[in-house]
Amino acid sequence: GSGSGSGSGSEMEEYEYEDSDDGCDDGGAPPAPVALTRQTSYEVVDSATLLQRLRSRIDAAAARHRLPPSDAGVLLRHCGWNAAALSARMAEDRGALLREAGVEAAEGDGDGGG
């Protein structure tokens, strides 16, 4: 054999462990847990809050597109409550979207009537 496997033990003495304070707290309380944060993908709201938010979206869409709130609500539902998608579709072909969603709107009536 080459004799490389027969160590005299002198190599091991270089790596002796000391009982010094190296930052590990073995005897005390466990370290505080790390708070992991993640973007929530959902939020639980009560019905009053939900209605308020929906009404706010409907009112904004109604004002932006000069529609009665009832028509704006139908169009938002038709577009999955996505205001950006609604705006894009309105700019693309307002008449086609209104027909598709089943909204009977008077195109010439700027204030939306009653």
Coordinates of C-alpha atoms in Angstrom, one line a residue:
G1 CA 0.0 0.0 0.0
S2 CA 0.9 3.6 -0.3
G3 CA 0.4 4.3 3.4
S4 CA -1.9 7.3 2.9
G5 CA -4.7 5.7 4.9
S6 CA -2.6 5.3 8.1
G7 CA -2.9 8.7 9.7
S8 CA -1.0 9.3 12.9
G9 CA -3.7 11.5 14.3
S10 CA -1.7 14.7 14.2
E11 CA -3.8 16.0 11.3
M12 CA -7.0 15.8 13.5
E13 CA -5.5 18.0 16.2
E14 CA -5.7 21.0 13.8
Y15 CA -9.5 20.8 13.8
E16 CA -10.3 20.6 17.5
Y17 CA -13.5 22.4 18.5
E18 CA -13.5 25.0 21.2
D19 CA -16.4 25.7 23.5
S20 CA -16.4 29.5 22.8
D21 CA -19.4 31.7 22.0
D22 CA -19.6 31.5 18.3
G23 CA -23.0 33.1 18.0
C24 CA -25.0 29.9 18.5
D25 CA -27.3 30.0 21.5
D26 CA -27.6 26.4 22.6
G27 CA -28.8 26.9 26.1
G28 CA -31.3 29.7 25.8
A29 CA -34.6 30.2 24.0
P30 CA -35.0 29.1 20.4
P31 CA -34.4 31.9 17.8
A32 CA -37.4 33.9 16.9
P33 CA -39.2 32.6 13.8
V34 CA -38.6 34.5 10.6
A35 CA -41.8 36.1 9.4
L36 CA -42.3 35.1 5.8
T37 CA -44.4 37.5 3.8
R38 CA -46.2 36.7 0.6
Q39 CA -48.5 38.8 -1.6
T40 CA -52.0 37.7 -0.9
S41 CA -53.9 36.5 -3.9
Y42 CA -57.3 36.8 -2.2
E43 CA -59.0 38.9 0.4
V44 CA -62.1 38.1 2.5
V45 CA -64.6 40.9 2.6
D46 CA -68.1 41.3 4.0
S47 CA -71.0 41.9 1.6
A48 CA -71.3 45.6 2.5
T49 CA -67.6 46.2 1.6
L50 CA -68.0 44.1 -1.6
L51 CA -71.1 46.1 -2.7
Q52 CA -69.3 49.4 -2.0
R53 CA -66.3 48.3 -4.1
L54 CA -68.5 47.1 -7.0
R55 CA -70.6 50.3 -6.8
S56 CA -67.4 52.3 -7.0
R57 CA -66.2 50.4 -10.1
I58 CA -69.6 50.8 -11.7
D59 CA -69.8 54.5 -11.0
A60 CA -66.3 55.0 -12.4
A61 CA -67.1 53.0 -15.6
A62 CA -70.4 54.9 -16.0
A63 CA -68.7 58.3 -15.8
R64 CA -65.8 57.3 -18.0
H65 CA -68.0 55.8 -20.8
R66 CA -71.0 58.2 -20.3
L67 CA -73.4 55.3 -19.5
P68 CA -76.1 54.8 -17.0
P69 CA -74.8 52.9 -14.0
S70 CA -77.1 49.9 -14.8
D71 CA -75.5 49.6 -18.2
A72 CA -72.0 50.1 -16.9
G73 CA -72.6 47.2 -14.4
V74 CA -73.8 44.9 -17.1
L75 CA -70.7 45.7 -19.2
L76 CA -68.3 45.3 -16.3
R77 CA -69.8 41.9 -15.6
H78 CA -69.5 41.0 -19.3
C79 CA -65.8 41.9 -19.1
G80 CA -65.1 40.0 -15.9
W81 CA -65.1 43.1 -13.8
N82 CA -61.9 44.2 -15.6
A83 CA -62.2 47.9 -16.2
A84 CA -59.1 48.0 -18.4
A85 CA -60.7 45.3 -20.6
L86 CA -63.9 47.2 -20.7
S87 CA -62.1 50.4 -21.8
A88 CA -60.2 48.5 -24.5
R89 CA -63.4 46.9 -25.9
M90 CA -65.3 50.2 -25.8
A91 CA -62.5 51.9 -27.7
E92 CA -62.3 49.0 -30.2
D93 CA -66.0 48.7 -31.1
R94 CA -68.4 50.3 -28.6
G95 CA -71.5 49.2 -30.6
A96 CA -70.5 45.6 -30.9
L97 CA -69.7 45.4 -27.2
L98 CA -73.1 46.9 -26.3
R99 CA -74.9 44.4 -28.5
E100 CA -72.8 41.5 -27.3
A101 CA -73.6 42.3 -23.6
G102 CA -77.3 43.0 -24.4
V103 CA -77.1 46.6 -23.4
E104 CA -79.7 48.9 -25.1
A105 CA -78.0 52.2 -25.0
A106 CA -79.0 55.3 -26.9
E107 CA -75.7 56.2 -28.6
G108 CA -76.6 59.9 -29.2
D109 CA -77.7 60.5 -25.5
G110 CA -74.6 61.8 -23.8
D111 CA -76.1 62.0 -20.2
G112 CA -77.5 58.5 -20.3
G113 CA -81.1 59.6 -19.8
G114 CA -82.9 58.2 -16.8

